[in-house]
XYZ file of C-alpha atoms in Angstrom:
611
model
C -20.053 -12.019 -37.139
C -21.584 -8.523 -38.376
C -20.787 -8.850 -42.062
C -19.730 -5.094 -42.007
C -17.112 -5.560 -39.172
C -13.925 -4.060 -40.240
C -10.578 -5.305 -39.251
C -10.109 -2.744 -36.863
C -12.649 -4.250 -34.997
C -10.916 -7.256 -33.723
C -7.243 -5.862 -33.957
C -5.617 -6.588 -30.551
C -4.748 -3.222 -28.457
C -1.505 -1.586 -29.636
C 1.131 1.262 -28.108
C 3.049 3.942 -29.882
C 5.840 6.012 -28.913
C 4.987 9.843 -29.821
C 4.754 13.127 -27.943
C 0.993 13.976 -26.296
C 2.422 17.784 -27.440
C 4.229 17.800 -30.822
C 7.943 19.531 -30.381
C 11.188 18.781 -31.743
C 12.788 16.227 -29.596
C 15.862 18.857 -28.925
C 13.437 21.350 -27.808
C 11.786 19.271 -25.580
C 14.549 18.071 -23.790
C 15.797 21.674 -22.978
C 12.364 22.223 -22.159
C 12.233 19.994 -19.622
C 15.344 19.760 -18.103
C 15.524 24.076 -17.700
C 11.820 23.765 -16.183
C 13.364 21.327 -13.582
C 16.541 23.609 -12.882
C 13.924 26.767 -12.980
C 11.569 24.707 -10.308
C 14.098 23.352 -8.123
C 15.640 27.524 -8.311
C 12.302 28.519 -7.026
C 12.398 26.639 -3.972
C 14.746 28.805 -2.824
C 12.201 31.836 -2.918
C 9.602 32.735 -0.452
C 6.448 31.193 -1.261
C 3.932 32.786 1.025
C 4.274 35.993 3.250
C 3.122 34.677 6.434
C 4.527 31.825 8.931
C 0.402 30.861 9.288
C 1.069 27.991 6.693
C 3.050 25.103 8.064
C 6.533 24.439 7.226
C 7.465 28.364 7.076
C 7.647 29.178 3.454
C 8.522 32.512 4.106
C 12.303 32.210 3.940
C 14.803 33.527 0.901
C 17.754 31.414 0.602
C 16.871 27.636 1.313
C 14.041 25.591 1.446
C 11.881 24.647 3.889
C 8.568 22.464 4.535
C 6.681 21.429 0.946
C 9.430 22.782 -0.703
C 11.600 20.294 -0.010
C 9.198 18.273 -1.703
C 9.182 19.926 -4.856
C 12.801 20.523 -4.893
C 13.404 16.718 -4.690
C 11.160 15.988 -7.198
C 12.777 18.636 -9.597
C 16.091 17.458 -8.821
C 15.236 14.173 -9.845
C 13.070 14.902 -12.800
C 16.027 16.969 -13.977
C 18.153 13.572 -13.516
C 15.831 11.606 -15.764
C 15.988 14.416 -18.668
C 19.362 14.090 -18.561
C 19.429 10.796 -19.345
C 17.859 11.154 -22.788
C 20.724 12.468 -23.736
C 23.091 9.280 -22.548
C 25.512 11.166 -20.449
C 27.949 8.434 -18.875
C 27.112 7.678 -15.297
C 23.533 8.381 -15.327
C 22.412 5.363 -17.925
C 21.679 3.257 -14.574
C 18.956 5.433 -14.121
C 16.613 4.652 -16.822
C 17.540 0.807 -18.114
C 14.644 0.726 -20.101
C 15.119 4.319 -21.879
C 11.490 5.364 -21.471
C 10.617 8.831 -21.264
C 7.405 7.534 -19.446
C 9.550 7.870 -16.444
C 10.644 11.430 -16.912
C 6.836 12.465 -17.775
C 5.515 10.606 -14.421
C 8.198 12.746 -12.167
C 7.503 15.832 -13.791
C 3.766 15.528 -12.752
C 4.647 14.434 -9.467
C 6.524 17.744 -9.118
C 3.837 19.922 -10.697
C 1.187 17.699 -8.347
C 3.249 18.576 -5.323
C 3.908 22.247 -6.005
C 0.602 23.159 -7.266
C -1.504 21.487 -4.346
C 1.064 23.557 -2.104
C -0.189 26.535 -3.891
C -3.364 26.095 -3.906
C -3.789 25.049 -0.284
C -1.512 28.266 0.778
C -4.785 30.283 -1.254
C -7.588 28.180 0.102
C -6.415 27.983 3.979
C -5.010 31.496 3.989
C -8.113 33.573 1.836
C -6.791 33.625 -1.627
C -4.192 34.247 -4.447
C -2.694 37.237 -2.401
C -0.889 35.529 0.120
C 1.297 33.956 -2.597
C 4.492 35.365 -2.792
C 6.370 35.655 -6.483
C 8.438 32.623 -5.472
C 5.245 30.811 -5.488
C 4.366 31.836 -8.861
C 7.748 31.237 -10.155
C 7.457 27.787 -8.938
C 3.821 27.157 -10.827
C 5.418 28.539 -13.756
C 8.755 26.530 -13.744
C 6.655 23.231 -12.980
C 4.236 23.763 -15.882
C 6.782 24.177 -18.079
C 8.870 21.222 -16.954
C 5.724 18.824 -17.768
C 4.765 20.468 -20.554
C 8.206 19.786 -21.833
C 8.230 15.869 -20.446
C 4.597 15.707 -22.289
C 5.997 16.694 -25.276
C 9.157 13.487 -25.124
C 8.428 10.552 -27.249
C 6.205 8.790 -25.142
C 4.781 5.528 -24.707
C 0.973 5.526 -24.970
C -2.137 3.155 -25.792
C -3.895 3.292 -29.248
C -6.309 0.713 -27.956
C -9.342 1.162 -30.465
C -12.966 0.434 -28.476
C -15.127 2.045 -30.231
C -18.420 -0.390 -31.068
C -19.438 -1.043 -34.403
C -22.309 0.645 -36.102
C -22.908 -1.402 -38.541
C -22.340 1.234 -41.314
C -18.826 0.427 -42.961
C -17.810 4.104 -43.560
C -19.375 5.574 -40.400
C -17.386 2.845 -38.532
C -14.348 3.758 -40.201
C -14.601 7.306 -39.680
C -15.526 6.605 -36.012
C -12.222 4.703 -35.470
C -10.348 6.900 -36.981
C -11.410 9.931 -34.963
C -11.169 7.479 -31.565
C -8.084 6.134 -32.282
C -6.560 9.508 -33.041
C -8.006 11.041 -29.735
C -6.773 8.190 -27.583
C -3.534 8.385 -29.170
C -3.547 11.761 -27.726
C -5.064 11.719 -23.880
C -4.044 7.846 -23.248
C -0.921 7.124 -21.468
C 0.342 3.283 -21.466
C 3.013 0.894 -21.950
C 5.140 -1.061 -24.537
C 6.661 -4.423 -23.688
C 10.274 -2.954 -23.926
C 12.807 -4.733 -22.806
C 15.940 -2.997 -20.835
C 18.921 -4.418 -21.971
C 20.515 -7.005 -19.184
C 22.532 -5.394 -16.428
C 26.396 -5.535 -16.253
C 26.967 -8.276 -14.386
C 28.364 -7.260 -10.987
C 29.941 -9.360 -8.200
C 27.818 -10.753 -5.507
C 29.298 -8.819 -2.760
C 28.487 -5.388 -5.081
C 24.694 -6.447 -5.669
C 23.915 -7.183 -1.975
C 25.274 -4.024 -1.142
C 22.677 -2.143 -3.569
C 20.014 -4.164 -1.771
C 21.334 -3.255 1.314
C 21.419 0.915 -0.025
C 18.329 -0.153 -1.478
C 16.170 -0.665 2.006
C 18.174 1.378 3.583
C 16.911 4.419 1.388
C 13.256 3.076 1.885
C 13.674 3.119 5.446
C 14.549 6.573 4.792
C 11.728 7.327 2.743
C 9.064 5.203 5.369
C 10.843 7.155 8.163
C 9.955 11.044 6.938
C 6.961 9.484 5.949
C 5.424 8.709 9.515
C 7.411 11.455 10.825
C 5.314 14.436 9.058
C 4.438 16.882 11.373
C 0.901 17.942 9.674
C -1.156 17.060 7.185
C -0.314 18.982 4.245
C 3.438 17.936 4.143
C 2.059 14.134 4.502
C -0.333 14.820 1.486
C 2.526 16.284 -0.727
C 4.912 13.369 0.188
C 2.004 10.745 -0.890
C 2.092 12.584 -4.234
C 5.265 12.687 -4.663
C 5.805 9.073 -3.391
C 3.350 7.367 -5.762
C 3.997 9.387 -8.918
C 7.741 8.984 -8.019
C 7.375 5.127 -7.462
C 5.504 4.986 -10.817
C 8.308 6.607 -13.146
C 10.858 4.167 -10.923
C 8.829 1.345 -12.024
C 8.306 2.610 -15.785
C 12.069 3.169 -15.843
C 13.020 -0.164 -14.926
C 14.639 0.481 -12.141
C 12.154 -1.232 -9.852
C 12.614 -4.342 -11.904
C 16.100 -4.786 -11.955
C 16.006 -4.402 -7.890
C 13.211 -6.878 -7.888
C 15.728 -9.528 -10.156
C 18.201 -8.674 -7.618
C 15.843 -9.460 -4.555
C 14.832 -12.571 -6.161
C 18.467 -14.047 -6.662
C 19.168 -13.217 -3.176
C 16.409 -14.127 -0.895
C 18.552 -14.772 2.096
C 20.134 -11.405 2.318
C 17.031 -9.544 1.415
C 14.963 -11.035 3.880
C 18.010 -10.030 6.532
C 18.051 -5.965 5.153
C 14.371 -5.886 5.515
C 14.210 -7.269 8.736
C 17.178 -5.007 9.791
C 15.713 -1.748 8.365
C 12.489 -2.437 9.913
C 14.385 -3.308 13.275
C 16.232 0.254 13.228
C 13.046 2.261 13.019
C 12.349 3.026 16.280
C 16.028 4.167 16.775
C 15.449 6.508 14.163
C 12.676 8.108 16.490
C 13.232 10.470 19.674
C 9.479 9.715 20.872
C 6.924 7.332 21.145
C 4.312 9.521 19.137
C 5.407 7.646 15.653
C 6.812 4.715 17.294
C 3.080 4.063 18.341
C 1.586 4.289 14.860
C 4.283 2.313 13.521
C 3.200 -0.550 16.038
C -0.561 -0.311 15.091
C 0.454 -0.395 11.424
C 2.529 -3.703 12.445
C -0.760 -5.178 14.149
C -3.071 -3.789 11.466
C -0.465 -5.698 8.683
C -0.400 -8.600 10.423
C -3.955 -9.192 10.487
C -4.786 -7.883 7.151
C -2.197 -10.699 6.030
C -4.117 -13.414 7.895
C -7.707 -12.286 6.345
C -5.305 -12.775 2.931
C -5.130 -16.242 3.607
C -9.082 -16.242 3.659
C -9.621 -13.916 1.188
C -6.450 -14.171 -1.263
C -5.837 -17.720 -1.207
C -8.869 -19.355 -0.717
C -11.360 -16.797 -2.033
C -13.645 -16.556 1.007
C -15.035 -13.096 1.284
C -15.538 -12.583 4.892
C -16.650 -9.614 6.149
C -16.288 -10.292 10.028
C -12.828 -10.973 10.288
C -12.028 -8.353 12.699
C -14.249 -10.274 15.114
C -11.156 -12.894 15.422
C -8.844 -10.093 16.288
C -11.051 -9.115 19.325
C -11.313 -12.374 20.154
C -7.702 -12.734 20.726
C -7.700 -9.123 22.536
C -10.468 -9.853 25.163
C -8.465 -13.165 25.950
C -5.377 -12.084 26.560
C -7.067 -9.086 28.488
C -8.881 -11.720 30.759
C -5.726 -13.653 31.571
C -3.569 -10.681 32.126
C -4.223 -10.651 35.629
C -5.837 -7.122 35.408
C -7.597 -5.827 38.057
C -10.896 -5.253 35.613
C -10.402 -8.804 34.528
C -13.291 -11.312 35.894
C -10.812 -14.368 36.378
C -8.623 -14.497 38.943
C -5.611 -15.329 36.312
C -2.252 -13.807 35.337
C -1.032 -16.127 32.450
C 2.653 -15.337 31.632
C 3.056 -13.896 28.038
C 3.822 -16.883 26.192
C 0.545 -18.481 27.889
C -1.595 -15.230 27.040
C -0.339 -15.439 23.289
C -1.054 -19.208 23.060
C -4.958 -19.127 25.079
C -5.659 -15.605 22.685
C -4.501 -17.969 19.330
C -6.317 -20.992 20.793
C -9.540 -19.172 21.449
C -9.575 -17.648 18.108
C -8.849 -20.656 16.589
C -12.055 -22.296 18.383
C -13.753 -19.522 17.252
C -12.849 -19.890 13.983
C -13.691 -23.826 13.866
C -16.970 -23.043 15.203
C -18.000 -20.562 13.035
C -17.041 -22.298 9.382
C -17.686 -25.558 10.517
C -21.856 -24.922 9.756
C -21.395 -22.039 7.355
C -18.526 -22.614 4.903
C -20.806 -25.021 2.803
C -22.171 -21.503 1.461
C -20.554 -19.680 -1.034
C -20.123 -15.908 -2.439
C -22.329 -13.257 -1.125
C -24.041 -15.768 1.075
C -21.168 -16.585 3.114
C -20.240 -12.748 2.704
C -24.074 -12.553 4.802
C -23.120 -14.914 7.371
C -19.622 -13.836 8.277
C -21.031 -10.022 8.543
C -23.757 -11.362 10.909
C -20.906 -13.044 13.343
C -18.760 -9.802 13.366
C -21.673 -8.269 14.338
C -22.955 -10.589 16.964
C -19.503 -10.574 18.659
C -19.253 -7.008 19.171
C -23.200 -6.922 20.719
C -22.117 -9.930 22.720
C -19.218 -8.525 24.558
C -20.908 -5.410 25.161
C -23.682 -7.257 26.906
C -21.886 -9.415 29.192
C -21.806 -7.445 32.151
C -23.758 -9.126 34.716
C -26.961 -7.276 33.565
C -27.793 -8.264 30.311
C -25.320 -11.297 30.417
C -22.759 -12.998 32.581
C -20.079 -10.916 34.051
C -17.179 -11.230 32.058
C -16.083 -8.652 29.575
C -17.404 -5.466 31.818
C -20.222 -4.466 28.691
C -19.528 -1.325 26.693
C -16.924 -0.145 29.290
C -14.404 -2.890 28.207
C -11.313 -4.531 30.178
C -9.204 -1.300 30.819
C -5.581 -1.293 32.901
C -4.472 -4.020 31.350
C -0.883 -4.133 32.864
C 2.660 -4.105 30.575
C 4.056 -7.240 29.236
C 7.140 -9.039 30.579
C 9.000 -11.728 29.399
C 11.785 -13.388 30.899
C 12.410 -10.296 33.367
C 11.734 -7.641 30.586
C 9.302 -5.273 31.062
C 8.047 -3.826 27.720
C 6.691 -0.695 29.616
C 9.655 0.650 30.880
C 13.014 2.121 29.311
C 15.365 0.325 28.511
C 19.462 1.176 27.961
C 21.234 -1.324 25.911
C 24.647 -0.017 25.280
C 24.114 3.254 23.686
C 20.680 2.431 22.387
C 17.745 3.390 24.191
C 14.581 1.561 23.862
C 11.258 3.420 24.967
C 8.109 1.344 25.845
C 6.596 1.289 22.552
C 9.809 0.378 20.601
C 9.877 -2.600 22.910
C 6.436 -3.900 21.502
C 7.572 -2.298 17.925
C 10.169 -4.712 17.853
C 7.844 -7.684 19.603
C 5.371 -6.891 16.496
C 7.834 -7.179 14.519
C 8.952 -10.545 15.604
C 5.131 -11.470 15.228
C 4.814 -10.219 11.540
C 7.926 -12.349 10.818
C 6.283 -15.224 12.337
C 2.847 -14.679 10.511
C 4.796 -13.756 7.309
C 6.721 -17.356 7.174
C 3.327 -19.379 8.215
C 1.787 -17.355 4.860
C 4.547 -18.118 2.474
C 4.795 -21.594 3.485
C 1.011 -22.461 3.363
C 0.883 -20.512 0.106
C 3.634 -22.461 -1.592
C 2.410 -25.997 -0.094
C 0.233 -28.794 -1.357
C -2.689 -27.134 0.677
C -1.602 -23.457 -0.699
C -2.466 -24.943 -4.282
C -5.822 -26.202 -3.641
C -6.905 -23.087 -1.693
C -5.939 -21.851 -5.491
C -7.506 -24.474 -7.016
C -10.805 -23.668 -4.982
C -10.433 -19.689 -5.338
C -10.474 -20.156 -9.114
C -13.412 -22.968 -9.671
C -14.655 -24.691 -6.656
C -16.430 -26.940 -8.732
C -13.594 -27.959 -10.714
C -11.275 -28.537 -7.362
C -13.569 -30.989 -6.342
C -14.312 -33.101 -9.158
C -10.095 -32.890 -9.418
C -10.816 -34.546 -5.904
C -9.820 -31.898 -3.581
C -12.227 -31.787 -0.180
C -13.553 -28.292 -0.482
C -14.985 -27.998 2.514
C -12.014 -29.338 4.360
C -9.576 -27.259 3.082
C -11.987 -23.893 3.620
C -12.599 -24.814 7.142
C -8.622 -24.939 7.413
C -7.787 -21.509 5.773
C -10.762 -20.096 8.024
C -9.027 -21.472 11.123
C -5.787 -20.396 9.939
C -6.437 -16.938 9.873
C -8.278 -16.709 12.851
C -5.660 -18.011 14.556
C -3.076 -15.148 13.211
C -5.723 -12.621 13.602
C -5.830 -14.021 17.304
C -2.384 -13.657 17.716
C -2.209 -10.209 16.839
C -4.996 -9.355 19.048
C -3.092 -10.454 22.164
C -0.251 -7.912 21.790
C -3.156 -5.185 20.762
C -4.383 -5.538 23.760
C -1.061 -4.533 26.244
C -0.285 -1.985 23.812
C -3.529 0.093 23.633
C -4.048 -1.167 27.582
C -7.950 -1.404 27.350
C -10.013 -3.407 24.709
C -13.470 -2.302 24.349
C -16.415 -3.434 21.773
C -16.258 -0.667 19.526
C -13.206 -1.353 18.599
C -14.234 -4.048 16.544
C -16.945 -2.582 14.377
C -17.761 -3.487 10.724
C -16.501 -0.377 9.155
C -15.880 2.809 10.741
C -12.885 5.994 10.173
C -10.728 4.290 12.382
C -8.925 1.312 11.675
C -8.711 -1.418 12.130
C -12.187 -2.744 11.085
C -13.604 -5.518 9.005
C -13.824 -3.072 5.787
C -10.866 -1.387 6.429
C -8.868 -4.826 6.697
C -10.614 -6.425 3.590
C -9.879 -3.106 1.541
C -5.988 -3.512 2.531
C -5.976 -6.902 0.855
C -7.362 -5.682 -2.420
C -5.763 -2.541 -2.133
C -2.244 -4.232 -1.712
C -2.708 -7.171 -3.716
C -4.796 -10.303 -2.884
C -2.743 -13.418 -2.569
C 0.672 -11.645 -2.003
C 2.900 -11.191 1.195
C 4.070 -7.322 0.343
C 0.964 -6.232 -1.166
C -1.369 -6.087 2.148
C 1.735 -5.047 4.515
C 1.686 -2.406 2.172
C -2.269 -1.892 1.625
C -2.882 -2.119 5.575
C 0.083 0.611 6.320
C -1.572 2.907 3.985
C -4.832 2.621 5.003
C -4.114 3.398 8.590
C -0.981 5.787 7.896
C -3.719 8.168 5.882
C -5.974 8.326 8.665
C -3.774 8.942 11.172
C -2.427 11.671 8.989
C -4.960 13.148 7.803
C -7.141 14.419 10.986
C -8.029 17.415 9.000
C -10.159 15.490 6.623
C -11.929 13.710 9.309
C -15.744 14.342 7.821
C -14.961 13.110 4.482
C -12.340 10.039 5.455
C -14.536 7.825 4.301
C -16.016 9.591 1.019
C -12.209 10.165 0.067
C -12.035 6.278 1.011
C -14.680 5.197 -1.337
C -13.424 7.256 -4.266
C -10.352 5.957 -3.944
C -11.284 2.316 -3.974
C -13.551 3.268 -6.965
C -10.664 4.458 -8.946
C -8.307 1.467 -7.830
C -10.799 -0.691 -9.165
C -11.070 0.843 -12.411
C -7.573 1.149 -13.225
C -5.533 -1.094 -11.233
C -7.839 -3.964 -9.966
C -5.351 -6.139 -9.187
C -4.115 -4.445 -6.634
C -0.657 -2.333 -5.990
C 1.650 -5.156 -5.770
C -0.061 -8.327 -7.559
C 0.957 -11.684 -8.265
C 1.363 -12.542 -11.404
C -1.282 -14.615 -11.491
C -3.804 -12.021 -10.815
C -2.053 -9.640 -13.416
C -2.978 -12.283 -15.830
C -6.501 -12.718 -14.706
C -6.775 -8.752 -15.329
C -4.758 -8.049 -18.258
C -4.183 -9.499 -21.628
C -0.114 -9.864 -21.645
C -0.183 -7.994 -25.033
C -2.491 -4.943 -23.743
C -0.368 -1.814 -22.751
C -1.473 -1.242 -19.213
C -0.010 -4.664 -18.659
C 3.119 -4.496 -16.495
C 3.974 -8.015 -17.543
C 6.554 -8.921 -20.489
C 5.399 -10.783 -23.507
C 7.995 -13.579 -22.216
C 6.045 -13.343 -18.621
C 2.626 -13.667 -20.123
C 3.477 -16.755 -22.152
C 4.983 -18.783 -19.017
C 2.884 -21.457 -17.808
């Protein structure tokens, strides 16, 4: 050890509660509440004079378009600002008693409003297109943010300054660095919210049902946003808002309730998801939801391979293609070279079995490789599959897949006399064609979730995790690494093939270009892997959320078509820097990336020390 090392060089990261802007607490509270109230009032004024900007922000008297998002953020900020006065009836909003929630909600309102105003100026050609209401909204949201930053916030004081070997210089440098970090670096203390007031079981179940109902409304609004600017504002508000609710402790309490009542939680989640198509008047957004479920199911299958077993597979989309092509060939379409027509259940089993066979055939000779070598081999398999199905056209190879033209005109599914391609009226409920496929894919997603959950909690799942952590140590403990990796590869391929059978009928055609390694439109291998990493490897809800975001964002932000992959790469870099464990990580991976005492960790001290 360097003899000149000071005690500060080895101290553990710490946090403190202090304002970023030094103002009296009473002034900060009043400034935040007043700014939030003015921000809400500014949404009732016109922000621009022309209707050329979508959402019609030209009307005085009621908000529209992106103004509704600012209004929502301002009201939430006002509510959380009022909790700092311990007003009865509002304390439940902030059980942790953290002002960071207020600051994050103020940031959400500020970001959404300023994004809207900047977009108006850019799209319409200058600040002259802003009305006084727009300037009022900008100043009010800025005032709100400044007031929130003057509240006592949990902030990091971690000292990462290198030792220069000179005690005096090192001490001065560390003091300056600590001051800078104390000023600009947010964090979180291990504050424990007080235990919630006991509720009867029926009331707790009602809270869970209400939470899923609100979630359904938020998701429906996000999917149904009519233009890219509105969806971007929705993402800003939802992202910062979710972080704020997490810092307030509300999401933690909801998680505890769902863990306590698992059966009602699963039932509420399934009912909320099943009600989605009933909220839609057309098939436009239901089709997006169907594709999200397909993408999510395939991502969850990849999570078996990557998240549980730790095998880097860069050609996983090929197994989706195997299932889709198999289902298309046995569907009875006139474009198929096989003169057969299987019923749906047989087509599903055939597609899953074909993917299983390909998984075993590819995995058996390659799974003795590790790391980058395995990744290169799987990448090659994905490209070989795409090139092969493009050449099986009767000229470059046997006549099987019609080459680059693919297999079109795949007929609608018919199950027990129920045609999925027709509109059905069940009582007072109308189910359009894509609503039928949505409910079918939702059932498949539930099946895949059950398989993943059971496999991950079994002896085999624990063996997969042991292989992922250290294959050499797992082998020394008697685990047959090759056999279990082959089982993970085969199970993941089967789940992808299962989703591929439905994808073929939803898209009505399959072509080789759908199964590339990387491209602007998911699903492809790069997007699937990113969905698993973004959401959180080894979890169930993580890949579902990651896949939903990665499918919905390109579908909504089509005006960024030329810069989509650039933005995608930048987002991944930021994610790996600030949250490498994913958006919804499991406890094990949080412990891998964060010490239980760090300010950035979302684990409490008790959780960190629990085996």
